[in-house]
Short mmCIF file of C-alpha atoms and ligand atoms in Angstrom, two decimals:
data_model
loop_
_atom_site.label_atom_id
_atom_site.label_comp_id
_atom_site.label_asym_id
_atom_site.label_seq_id
_atom_site.Cartn_x
_atom_site.Cartn_y
_atom_site.Cartn_z
CA UNK Z 103 -29.99 39.53 -19.73
CA UNK Z 104 -31.49 43.05 -20.17
CA UNK Z 105 -29.83 45.92 -18.51
CA UNK Z 106 -30.28 49.09 -20.61
CA UNK Z 107 -32.51 50.28 -23.35
CA UNK Z 108 -32.35 51.73 -26.91
CA UNK Z 109 -34.57 54.74 -27.54
CA UNK Z 110 -36.48 55.24 -30.67
CA UNK Z 111 -38.24 58.40 -31.63
CA UNK Z 112 -40.78 57.73 -34.35
CA UNK Z 113 -43.87 59.69 -35.39
CA UNK Z 114 -43.54 62.06 -32.43
CA UNK Z 115 -43.62 59.08 -29.98
CA UNK Z 116 -40.52 57.96 -27.89
CA UNK Z 117 -40.24 54.30 -27.22
CA UNK Z 118 -37.62 52.12 -25.46
CA UNK Z 119 -36.48 48.64 -26.52
CA UNK Z 120 -34.44 46.52 -24.04
CA UNK Z 121 -30.76 45.76 -24.85
CA UNK Z 122 -29.88 42.17 -24.16
CA UNK Z 123 -26.38 41.31 -23.39
CA UNK Z 124 -24.66 37.96 -24.19
CA UNK Z 125 -21.72 36.35 -22.31
CA UNK Z 126 -19.38 37.73 -25.08
CA UNK Z 127 -19.84 39.53 -28.35
CA UNK Z 128 -22.23 42.19 -29.52
CA UNK Z 129 -25.30 43.07 -27.42
CA UNK Z 130 -28.63 42.94 -29.13
CA UNK Z 131 -31.87 45.23 -29.14
CA UNK Z 132 -34.85 43.13 -28.78
CA UNK Z 133 -37.21 44.68 -31.34
CA UNK Z 134 -39.64 41.73 -31.38
CA UNK Z 135 -42.58 44.19 -30.52
CA UNK Z 136 -41.46 46.82 -32.87
CA UNK Z 137 -44.20 45.95 -35.46
CA UNK Z 138 -46.97 45.71 -32.94
CA UNK Z 139 -45.78 49.11 -31.47
CA UNK Z 140 -45.13 51.02 -34.71
CA UNK Z 141 -46.70 49.12 -37.64
CA UNK Z 142 -43.24 49.14 -39.09
CA UNK Z 143 -40.58 46.36 -39.81
CA UNK Z 144 -36.80 46.54 -39.76
CA UNK Z 145 -35.14 46.16 -42.97
CA UNK Z 146 -31.89 44.13 -43.24
CA UNK Z 147 -31.59 42.05 -46.39
CA UNK Z 148 -28.77 39.45 -45.90
CA UNK Z 149 -29.12 39.90 -42.21
CA UNK Z 150 -25.81 41.77 -41.83
CA UNK Z 151 -27.09 43.32 -38.52
CA UNK Z 152 -29.65 40.72 -37.46
CA UNK Z 153 -29.39 38.18 -34.57
CA UNK Z 154 -31.82 35.51 -35.59
CA UNK Z 155 -31.61 33.55 -32.39
CA UNK Z 156 -29.89 33.07 -28.99
CA UNK Z 157 -27.24 30.23 -29.09
CA UNK Z 158 -24.63 28.68 -26.76
CA UNK Z 159 -22.89 26.62 -29.34
CA UNK Z 160 -20.28 28.62 -31.28
CA UNK Z 161 -18.85 32.06 -30.95
CA UNK Z 162 -16.97 33.94 -33.69
CA UNK Z 163 -15.24 37.28 -33.22
CA UNK Z 164 -14.58 38.37 -36.83
CA UNK Z 165 -12.29 41.22 -35.96
CA UNK Z 166 -10.07 39.11 -33.76
CA UNK Z 167 -10.21 35.95 -35.87
CA UNK Z 168 -11.56 33.84 -33.03
CA UNK Z 169 -13.73 30.75 -33.32
CA UNK Z 170 -14.85 28.97 -30.14
CA UNK Z 171 -16.96 25.88 -29.77
CA UNK Z 172 -18.80 25.83 -26.51
CA UNK Z 173 -15.89 28.12 -25.36
CA UNK Z 174 -12.92 25.99 -26.60
CA UNK Z 175 -10.86 27.57 -29.28
CA UNK Z 176 -10.80 25.87 -32.61
CA UNK Z 177 -6.97 25.69 -32.62
CA UNK Z 178 -6.95 23.65 -29.50
CA UNK Z 179 -9.70 21.36 -30.63
CA UNK Z 180 -8.05 20.76 -33.85
CA UNK Z 181 -4.74 20.04 -32.17
CA UNK Z 182 -5.96 17.79 -29.27
CA UNK Z 183 -9.35 16.38 -30.10
CA UNK Z 184 -10.79 14.16 -32.70
CA UNK Z 185 -13.96 14.81 -34.72
CA UNK Z 186 -16.26 12.69 -32.65
CA UNK Z 187 -15.16 14.31 -29.47
CA UNK Z 188 -16.07 17.72 -31.03
CA UNK Z 189 -19.44 16.25 -32.19
CA UNK Z 190 -20.07 15.19 -28.48
CA UNK Z 191 -19.14 18.79 -27.36
CA UNK Z 192 -21.32 20.51 -29.83
CA UNK Z 193 -24.29 18.27 -29.17
CA UNK Z 194 -24.06 17.94 -25.26
CA UNK Z 195 -22.21 21.30 -24.37
CA UNK Z 196 -19.19 19.64 -22.46
CA UNK Z 197 -16.21 17.79 -23.53
CA UNK Z 198 -16.86 13.98 -22.76
CA UNK Z 199 -15.30 11.94 -20.03
CA UNK Z 200 -13.31 8.80 -21.25
CA UNK Z 201 -16.52 6.61 -20.67
CA UNK Z 202 -18.78 8.97 -22.43
CA UNK Z 203 -16.48 9.31 -25.39
CA UNK Z 204 -16.29 5.38 -25.65
CA UNK Z 205 -20.04 5.18 -25.55
CA UNK Z 206 -20.59 7.98 -27.99
CA UNK Z 207 -18.05 6.45 -30.36
CA UNK Z 208 -19.61 2.94 -29.97
CA UNK Z 209 -23.06 4.43 -30.79
CA UNK Z 210 -22.00 6.41 -33.85
CA UNK Z 211 -19.85 3.49 -35.08
CA UNK Z 212 -22.91 1.15 -35.01
CA UNK Z 213 -25.23 3.48 -36.84
CA UNK Z 214 -22.93 3.84 -39.94
CA UNK Z 215 -24.69 1.18 -42.06
CA UNK Z 216 -27.44 2.53 -44.47
CA UNK Z 217 -30.76 0.62 -45.04
CA UNK Z 218 -29.77 -1.80 -47.86
CA UNK Z 219 -32.69 -0.64 -49.92
CA UNK Z 220 -31.32 2.93 -50.09
CA UNK Z 221 -28.32 1.68 -52.22
CA UNK Z 222 -30.89 1.12 -55.02
CA UNK Z 223 -31.72 4.87 -55.16
CA UNK Z 224 -28.32 5.43 -56.57
CA UNK Z 225 -29.18 3.55 -59.69
CA UNK Z 226 -31.62 6.29 -60.51
CA UNK Z 227 -29.05 9.00 -60.80
CA UNK Z 228 -26.66 9.47 -63.76
CA UNK Z 229 -23.17 8.56 -63.07
CA UNK Z 230 -21.98 12.00 -63.95
CA UNK Z 231 -24.50 13.65 -61.62
CA UNK Z 232 -22.83 16.11 -59.20
CA UNK Z 233 -22.38 14.29 -55.99
CA UNK Z 234 -24.04 17.24 -54.15
CA UNK Z 235 -27.12 16.56 -56.12
CA UNK Z 236 -27.05 12.79 -54.92
CA UNK Z 237 -26.54 14.02 -51.35
CA UNK Z 238 -29.58 16.22 -51.45
CA UNK Z 239 -31.72 13.26 -52.68
CA UNK Z 240 -30.22 10.69 -50.46
CA UNK Z 241 -30.28 12.56 -47.18
CA UNK Z 242 -33.93 13.67 -47.88
CA UNK Z 243 -34.74 10.07 -48.57
CA UNK Z 244 -33.55 9.08 -44.97
CA UNK Z 245 -36.94 10.36 -43.69
CA UNK Z 246 -38.58 7.63 -45.88
CA UNK Z 247 -36.70 4.89 -43.98
CA UNK Z 248 -36.09 5.96 -40.45
CA UNK Z 249 -39.53 6.76 -39.29
CA UNK Z 250 -38.77 5.85 -35.72
CA UNK Z 251 -36.53 9.02 -35.28
CA UNK Z 252 -38.73 11.64 -36.92
CA UNK Z 253 -40.85 12.60 -34.00
CA UNK Z 254 -39.06 15.91 -32.99
CA UNK Z 255 -41.06 16.16 -29.80
CA UNK Z 256 -39.51 13.09 -28.43
CA UNK Z 257 -36.02 13.68 -26.98
CA UNK Z 258 -34.99 10.13 -27.52
CA UNK Z 259 -35.95 10.15 -31.13
CA UNK Z 260 -34.11 13.63 -31.54
CA UNK Z 261 -30.87 12.06 -30.23
CA UNK Z 262 -31.28 8.85 -32.33
CA UNK Z 263 -31.79 11.05 -35.46
CA UNK Z 264 -28.67 13.19 -34.54
CA UNK Z 265 -26.61 9.97 -34.06
CA UNK Z 266 -27.92 8.42 -37.26
CA UNK Z 267 -27.05 11.69 -39.32
CA UNK Z 268 -23.63 11.97 -37.94
CA UNK Z 269 -22.96 8.18 -38.45
CA UNK Z 270 -24.51 7.78 -41.99
CA UNK Z 271 -23.33 10.94 -43.66
CA UNK Z 272 -19.75 9.29 -44.31
CA UNK Z 273 -21.43 6.32 -45.68
CA UNK Z 274 -23.77 8.16 -47.96
CA UNK Z 275 -20.86 10.45 -49.14
CA UNK Z 276 -18.63 7.58 -49.85
CA UNK Z 277 -21.44 5.84 -51.74
CA UNK Z 278 -22.00 9.01 -53.83
CA UNK Z 279 -18.28 9.03 -54.70
CA UNK Z 280 -18.05 5.26 -55.50
CA UNK Z 281 -21.24 5.66 -57.65
CA UNK Z 282 -19.68 8.64 -59.45
CA UNK Z 283 -16.54 6.67 -60.43
CA UNK Z 284 -18.27 3.43 -61.19
CA UNK Z 285 -16.82 1.48 -58.42
CA UNK Z 286 -18.63 -0.94 -56.04
CA UNK Z 287 -19.83 0.42 -52.59
CA UNK Z 288 -17.61 -0.52 -49.73
CA UNK Z 289 -19.32 -1.15 -46.44
CA UNK Z 290 -18.21 0.67 -43.12
CA UNK Z 291 -15.75 -1.15 -41.01
CA UNK Z 292 -16.38 -0.89 -37.10
CA UNK Z 293 -12.86 -1.28 -36.17
CA UNK Z 294 -11.70 1.80 -37.85
CA UNK Z 295 -12.01 5.40 -36.64
CA UNK Z 296 -14.62 7.82 -38.10
CA UNK Z 297 -12.22 9.51 -40.49
CA UNK Z 298 -10.26 6.32 -41.26
CA UNK Z 299 -13.48 4.54 -41.97
CA UNK Z 300 -14.52 7.28 -44.38
CA UNK Z 301 -11.31 7.08 -46.30
CA UNK Z 302 -11.49 3.27 -46.37
CA UNK Z 303 -15.24 3.39 -47.87
CA UNK Z 304 -13.91 5.85 -50.40
CA UNK Z 305 -10.58 4.41 -51.69
CA UNK Z 306 -10.71 0.61 -50.83
CA UNK Z 307 -11.71 -1.88 -53.58
CA UNK Z 308 -12.98 -5.38 -53.10
CA UNK Z 309 -9.92 -6.82 -54.90
CA UNK Z 310 -7.37 -6.15 -52.26
CA UNK Z 311 -6.73 -4.98 -48.62
CA UNK Z 312 -6.64 -1.19 -48.25
CA UNK Z 313 -4.72 0.22 -45.46
CA UNK Z 314 -5.59 3.82 -44.43
CA UNK Z 315 -2.47 6.07 -43.94
CA UNK Z 316 -2.85 7.16 -40.21
CA UNK Z 317 -1.29 10.67 -41.14
CA UNK Z 318 -3.99 11.12 -43.91
CA UNK Z 319 -6.77 9.81 -41.51
CA UNK Z 320 -5.68 12.40 -38.89
CA UNK Z 321 -5.61 15.11 -41.50
CA UNK Z 322 -9.07 14.07 -42.72
CA UNK Z 323 -10.34 14.12 -39.03
CA UNK Z 324 -8.94 17.60 -38.62
CA UNK Z 325 -10.64 18.86 -41.56
CA UNK Z 326 -13.89 17.63 -40.39
CA UNK Z 327 -13.34 19.41 -37.17
CA UNK Z 328 -12.55 22.76 -38.99
CA UNK Z 329 -15.91 22.43 -40.88
CA UNK Z 330 -18.08 21.21 -37.80
CA UNK Z 331 -20.00 24.31 -37.15
CA UNK Z 332 -19.86 27.97 -37.62
CA UNK Z 333 -22.65 29.91 -35.76
CA UNK Z 334 -25.67 31.27 -37.97
CA UNK Z 335 -24.21 30.80 -41.42
CA UNK Z 336 -26.54 30.43 -44.37
CA UNK Z 337 -27.04 26.73 -44.32
CA UNK Z 338 -27.37 26.54 -40.58
CA UNK Z 339 -29.97 29.38 -40.74
CA UNK Z 340 -31.71 27.31 -43.50
CA UNK Z 341 -31.72 24.21 -41.22
CA UNK Z 342 -33.09 26.25 -38.30
CA UNK Z 343 -35.82 27.90 -40.55
CA UNK Z 344 -36.74 24.50 -41.97
CA UNK Z 345 -36.84 22.94 -38.43
CA UNK Z 346 -38.99 25.83 -37.18
CA UNK Z 347 -41.92 24.40 -39.22
CA UNK Z 348 -41.60 21.19 -37.31
CA UNK Z 349 -40.15 19.34 -40.40
CA UNK Z 350 -38.21 16.08 -39.58
CA UNK Z 351 -34.41 16.35 -38.95
CA UNK Z 352 -33.47 14.48 -42.18
CA UNK Z 353 -35.56 16.83 -44.30
CA UNK Z 354 -33.93 19.83 -42.60
CA UNK Z 355 -30.48 18.58 -43.17
CA UNK Z 356 -31.22 17.98 -46.75
CA UNK Z 357 -32.28 21.68 -46.92
CA UNK Z 358 -28.99 22.57 -45.41
CA UNK Z 359 -26.99 20.62 -47.89
CA UNK Z 360 -28.89 22.32 -50.69
CA UNK Z 361 -27.98 25.79 -49.42
CA UNK Z 362 -24.30 24.80 -48.70
CA UNK Z 363 -24.05 23.90 -52.31
CA UNK Z 364 -23.81 27.55 -53.40
CA UNK Z 365 -20.31 28.71 -54.52
CA UNK Z 366 -20.81 31.81 -52.16
CA UNK Z 367 -20.90 29.35 -49.21
CA UNK Z 368 -19.72 25.77 -49.05
CA UNK Z 369 -19.38 25.49 -52.72
CA UNK Z 370 -16.42 27.84 -52.60
CA UNK Z 371 -13.81 25.09 -51.96
CA UNK Z 372 -14.61 23.41 -55.33
CA UNK Z 373 -14.75 26.98 -56.88
CA UNK Z 374 -11.54 27.96 -55.31
CA UNK Z 375 -9.61 25.08 -56.82
CA UNK Z 376 -11.22 25.50 -60.06
CA UNK Z 377 -10.22 29.17 -59.91
CA UNK Z 378 -6.46 28.17 -59.16
CA UNK Z 379 -6.45 25.84 -61.97
CA UNK Z 380 -7.97 28.48 -64.37
CA UNK Z 381 -5.13 31.00 -63.21
CA UNK Z 382 -2.70 28.25 -63.82
CA UNK Z 383 0.61 29.97 -63.25
CA UNK Z 384 1.86 32.77 -60.96
CA UNK Z 385 2.36 35.21 -63.80
CA UNK Z 386 -1.26 35.33 -64.46
CA UNK Z 387 -2.24 36.28 -60.97
CA UNK Z 388 -2.24 40.18 -61.50
CA UNK Z 389 -4.86 39.66 -64.26
CA UNK Z 390 -7.27 37.94 -61.80
CA UNK Z 391 -6.48 40.33 -58.96
CA UNK Z 392 -7.58 43.19 -61.46
CA UNK Z 393 -10.74 41.27 -62.33
CA UNK Z 394 -11.60 40.70 -58.66
CA UNK Z 395 -11.39 44.51 -57.99
CA UNK Z 396 -13.53 45.49 -60.97
CA UNK Z 397 -17.04 46.22 -59.88
CA UNK Z 398 -18.21 45.60 -63.34
CA UNK Z 399 -16.69 42.06 -63.44
CA UNK Z 400 -18.64 39.42 -61.48
CA UNK Z 401 -15.41 37.46 -60.87
CA UNK Z 402 -14.59 37.15 -57.15
CA UNK Z 403 -11.45 35.37 -55.60
CA UNK Z 404 -13.12 32.34 -54.52
CA UNK Z 405 -11.83 31.45 -50.94
CA UNK Z 406 -11.49 35.01 -50.01
CA UNK Z 407 -13.67 37.22 -48.00
CA UNK Z 408 -16.18 36.53 -45.33
CA UNK Z 409 -19.31 38.01 -43.84
CA UNK Z 410 -17.99 37.78 -40.32
CA UNK Z 411 -14.20 37.53 -40.44
CA UNK Z 412 -12.67 40.82 -41.15
CA UNK Z 413 -9.35 39.17 -40.11
CA UNK Z 414 -7.81 35.84 -41.04
CA UNK Z 415 -10.21 32.86 -40.82
CA UNK Z 416 -8.55 31.01 -38.01
CA UNK Z 417 -9.60 27.76 -39.82
CA UNK Z 418 -7.66 28.70 -43.01
CA UNK Z 419 -4.36 28.93 -40.91
CA UNK Z 420 -4.95 25.28 -39.61
CA UNK Z 421 -6.01 24.29 -43.04
CA UNK Z 422 -2.82 25.69 -44.57
CA UNK Z 423 -0.68 23.74 -42.02
CA UNK Z 424 -2.76 20.55 -42.76
CA UNK Z 425 -2.14 21.19 -46.61
CA UNK Z 426 1.60 21.12 -45.99
CA UNK Z 427 1.42 18.14 -43.77
CA UNK Z 428 -0.60 16.06 -46.47
CA UNK Z 429 1.60 17.11 -49.32
CA UNK Z 430 4.65 16.23 -47.29
CA UNK Z 431 3.35 12.80 -46.30
CA UNK Z 432 2.45 12.13 -49.90
CA UNK Z 433 5.82 13.36 -51.21
CA UNK Z 434 4.17 15.99 -53.35
CA UNK Z 435 7.09 18.41 -53.74
CA UNK Z 436 5.76 20.99 -56.25
CA UNK Z 437 2.04 21.61 -56.70
CA UNK Z 438 1.44 24.29 -59.21
CA UNK Z 439 -1.87 25.21 -57.62
CA UNK Z 440 -0.23 25.53 -54.07
CA UNK Z 441 2.27 27.89 -55.55
CA UNK Z 442 -0.48 29.94 -57.21
CA UNK Z 443 -2.44 30.02 -53.83
CA UNK Z 444 0.54 30.92 -51.67
CA UNK Z 445 1.49 33.87 -54.24
CA UNK Z 446 -2.18 34.86 -54.62
CA UNK Z 447 -2.47 35.08 -50.90
CA UNK Z 448 0.83 37.11 -50.48
CA UNK Z 449 -0.28 39.61 -53.22
CA UNK Z 450 -3.97 39.91 -52.05
CA UNK Z 451 -2.73 40.62 -48.34
CA UNK Z 452 -0.63 43.53 -49.56
CA UNK Z 453 -3.11 44.84 -52.04
CA UNK Z 454 -4.90 48.12 -50.92
CA UNK Z 455 -8.37 46.91 -52.19
CA UNK Z 456 -8.15 43.68 -50.21
CA UNK Z 457 -6.83 45.52 -47.05
CA UNK Z 458 -9.52 48.21 -47.23
CA UNK Z 459 -12.31 45.68 -47.71
CA UNK Z 460 -10.78 43.25 -45.12
CA UNK Z 461 -10.69 40.33 -47.41
CA UNK Z 462 -8.57 37.39 -46.14
CA UNK Z 463 -8.36 33.82 -47.16
CA UNK Z 464 -11.20 31.67 -45.54
CA UNK Z 465 -11.50 28.05 -44.87
CA UNK Z 466 -12.27 27.15 -48.53
CA UNK Z 467 -8.94 28.78 -49.89
CA UNK Z 468 -6.63 25.84 -49.05
CA UNK Z 469 -9.07 22.97 -48.31
CA UNK Z 470 -9.33 22.19 -52.19
CA UNK Z 471 -5.62 21.74 -52.51
CA UNK Z 472 -5.71 19.29 -49.60
CA UNK Z 473 -8.67 17.35 -50.57
CA UNK Z 474 -7.43 16.89 -54.02
CA UNK Z 475 -3.96 15.62 -52.69
CA UNK Z 476 -6.09 13.03 -50.50
CA UNK Z 477 -7.46 11.69 -53.76
CA UNK Z 478 -10.96 13.47 -53.87
CA UNK Z 479 -12.14 15.04 -57.30
CA UNK Z 480 -13.31 18.72 -56.98
CA UNK Z 481 -16.88 17.67 -57.27
CA UNK Z 482 -16.68 15.89 -53.81
CA UNK Z 483 -15.21 18.89 -52.05
CA UNK Z 484 -18.55 20.39 -50.89
CA UNK Z 485 -19.80 16.76 -49.95
CA UNK Z 486 -17.01 16.60 -47.59
CA UNK Z 487 -18.03 19.98 -46.10
CA UNK Z 488 -21.51 18.95 -45.84
CA UNK Z 489 -20.40 15.62 -44.13
CA UNK Z 490 -18.50 17.59 -41.41
CA UNK Z 491 -21.14 20.32 -40.96
CA UNK Z 492 -23.89 17.87 -40.28
CA UNK Z 493 -22.98 17.82 -36.68
CA UNK Z 494 -23.18 21.63 -36.57
CA UNK Z 495 -26.59 21.56 -38.37
CA UNK Z 496 -28.05 19.06 -36.10
CA UNK Z 497 -26.65 20.63 -32.73
CA UNK Z 498 -28.26 24.06 -33.89
CA UNK Z 499 -31.52 22.25 -34.88
CA UNK Z 500 -31.62 20.45 -31.55
CA UNK Z 501 -30.87 23.75 -29.65
CA UNK Z 502 -33.78 25.44 -31.58
CA UNK Z 503 -36.25 22.51 -30.96
CA UNK Z 504 -35.45 22.48 -27.23
CA UNK Z 505 -35.70 26.47 -27.02
CA UNK Z 506 -39.07 27.05 -24.99
CA UNK Z 507 -39.44 30.35 -26.89
CA UNK Z 508 -39.02 28.71 -30.28
CA UNK Z 509 -41.68 29.50 -32.85
CA UNK Z 510 -41.89 29.15 -36.71
CA UNK Z 511 -39.67 31.62 -38.53
CA UNK Z 512 -41.66 33.92 -40.77
CA UNK Z 513 -39.89 37.21 -41.86
CA UNK Z 514 -41.81 40.00 -43.49
CA UNK Z 515 -40.82 42.28 -46.49
CA UNK Z 516 -40.66 45.84 -47.94
CA UNK Z 517 -43.28 45.56 -50.59
CA UNK Z 518 -42.65 47.73 -53.75
CA UNK Z 519 -44.82 45.87 -56.20
CA UNK Z 520 -48.11 46.84 -57.89
CA UNK Z 521 -50.88 48.08 -55.71
CA UNK Z 522 -54.32 46.47 -56.17
CA UNK Z 523 -55.71 46.58 -59.73
CA UNK Z 524 -58.57 44.93 -61.69
CA UNK Z 525 -58.20 41.93 -63.96
CA UNK Z 526 -58.17 42.92 -67.60
CA UNK Z 527 -59.35 40.17 -70.14
CA UNK Z 528 -57.02 39.09 -72.73
CA UNK Z 529 -59.00 40.73 -75.42
CA UNK Z 530 -58.44 44.02 -73.91
CA UNK Z 531 -54.67 43.89 -73.09
C1 SDX J 1347 -18.21 30.06 -46.08
O1 SDX J 1347 -20.94 32.36 -43.00
C2 SDX J 1347 -20.20 31.47 -42.73
O2 SDX J 1347 -19.76 31.39 -41.59
C3 SDX J 1347 -19.64 30.60 -43.85
C4 SDX J 1347 -18.59 29.66 -43.84
C5 SDX J 1347 -19.15 28.59 -42.87
O3 SDX J 1347 -18.13 27.88 -42.13
O4 SDX J 1347 -20.30 28.29 -42.77
O5 SDX J 1347 -17.48 30.32 -43.16
C6 SDX J 1347 -18.19 28.91 -45.06
O6 SDX J 1347 -19.07 30.12 -46.79
C7 SDX J 1347 -16.92 30.71 -46.45
C8 SDX J 1347 -17.10 31.79 -47.55
C9 SDX J 1347 -16.74 31.00 -48.88
N1 SDX J 1347 -17.19 31.90 -50.03
C10 SDX J 1347 -16.19 32.33 -50.92
O7 SDX J 1347 -15.05 32.26 -50.66
C11 SDX J 1347 -16.69 33.03 -52.00
C12 SDX J 1347 -15.98 34.42 -52.30
N2 SDX J 1347 -16.30 35.33 -51.19
C13 SDX J 1347 -17.45 36.26 -51.48
O8 SDX J 1347 -18.52 35.64 -52.32
C14 SDX J 1347 -17.94 37.03 -50.17
O9 SDX J 1347 -16.76 37.36 -49.54
C15 SDX J 1347 -18.72 36.32 -49.21
C16 SDX J 1347 -19.97 35.80 -49.80
C17 SDX J 1347 -18.11 35.06 -48.52
C18 SDX J 1347 -19.18 37.38 -48.21
O10 SDX J 1347 -19.94 38.36 -48.78
P1 SDX J 1347 -20.54 39.69 -48.00
O11 SDX J 1347 -20.22 39.49 -46.60
O12 SDX J 1347 -21.94 39.73 -48.39
O13 SDX J 1347 -19.56 40.75 -48.57
P2 SDX J 1347 -19.86 41.48 -49.69
O14 SDX J 1347 -20.22 40.56 -50.76
O15 SDX J 1347 -20.85 42.57 -49.49
O16 SDX J 1347 -18.46 42.04 -50.22
C19 SDX J 1347 -17.96 43.21 -49.42
C20 SDX J 1347 -17.21 43.89 -50.50
C21 SDX J 1347 -17.85 44.05 -51.84
O17 SDX J 1347 -17.27 45.08 -52.44
P3 SDX J 1347 -18.23 46.46 -52.56
O18 SDX J 1347 -19.48 46.07 -53.29
O19 SDX J 1347 -18.40 46.92 -51.16
O20 SDX J 1347 -17.53 47.44 -53.55
O21 SDX J 1347 -15.96 43.10 -50.79
C22 SDX J 1347 -16.01 42.64 -52.09
C23 SDX J 1347 -17.44 42.80 -52.64
O22 SDX J 1347 -17.31 42.94 -54.04
N3 SDX J 1347 -15.63 41.12 -52.01
C24 SDX J 1347 -14.86 40.56 -52.85
C25 SDX J 1347 -14.73 39.32 -52.42
N4 SDX J 1347 -15.55 39.08 -51.42
C26 SDX J 1347 -16.20 40.36 -51.21
N5 SDX J 1347 -14.14 41.03 -53.85
C27 SDX J 1347 -13.29 40.10 -54.62
N6 SDX J 1347 -13.10 38.86 -54.07
C28 SDX J 1347 -13.96 38.44 -53.04
N7 SDX J 1347 -13.89 37.10 -52.84
#
């Protein structure tokens, strides 16, 4: 909705650009005609002041530490819902009725198996390959098997692809883990819940019955909810940009997985636990705090800071609570890395540098401790993030495809390279 304008005086000319208002959050200045009007681009590396799209899915207020999915606070969804209910909400925009939830659960459950031929791809990977490398390859390869859900112009195929992605990611992730540790693959079990099925595929072995601990399954399900979607973060923007060219959904999700892998983004949960292990003991924390504050030292406190949250990441609070629940259920009394994490957080939140730069723990700060306690190696942490974020990627991709104003994303640049010059033969160089 446009109600006022922003005035721009440039080259002796005055122009006005409409200001669009959202239902909540910052207004935006519609500058889509700026280049046509002025021959100039805006310049915003890292998109710190750029809204790339209109969306109705997730709202974040970084100053308040608020996160809403279709208007529902993350705290309430984490407390009352389950992950597949949040998937339904993100995809369809409303919480499901009982019948809708049962139908959605049924459809997802019966798409969890992978085409049997895909299991042969794994033998092409080294056993010690990083599981995220395997995920990039396997998810991209889905488009080589599920041709009947790659026509993005067909709403039915878009929904089938969405259900397939949500359903098959746990199976692929569990297979990546089993391959990594040299154990046989475990098939999905239709009688188990989404999270319990995933834990069963990861930790069951053919030699004996494996009973999933319901407290741990609930914790896993909540961790999935916390990672489900997060507005226009780097990997979601990657999925949207890939999808804007008309690429099929499996290829777009593979692009999102590749972007999430970076330590500044989804790779931070693995990096944060490795950092806590490197710090080792509470008495070494000041040395690392000093390094994090030293502009000449590339070291950063992994799991701290956020582009949007300039307050506590609401997911980090719920994650910390889940950490204590899981450690309590497993009878883990003293976890040295948890001690370091709690003391590091206490020091950082009272340190002038972190206060001034508004650096708070983010979702990745505590997740690693929890995931390791659940039995996962650090190399699997970002795989679990990708598993959960798949629904957010798919929901945002679907919203983009269904946007009548959608067009291919094609940013421009500020060019500072050489101006035109003639070729010089090698004899004369
Ligand atoms: C995720 O976007 C999302 O929503 C992402 C995510 C999602 O759900 O999709 O929330 C998931 O990616 C969480 C973030 C995980 N990454 C990390 O924990 C890695 C450590 N954090 C930093 O790399 C950093 O905080 C970022 C990348 C998260 C945010 O970087 P910004 O917004 O580009 O901020 P910046 O790098 O410009 O930092 C501002 C200042 C800088 O100091 P100055 O140059 O102004 O002097 O704060 C400093 C930075 O040096 N700073 C840190 C720091 N993070 C920022 N200093 C020490 N330790 C840190 N962690």
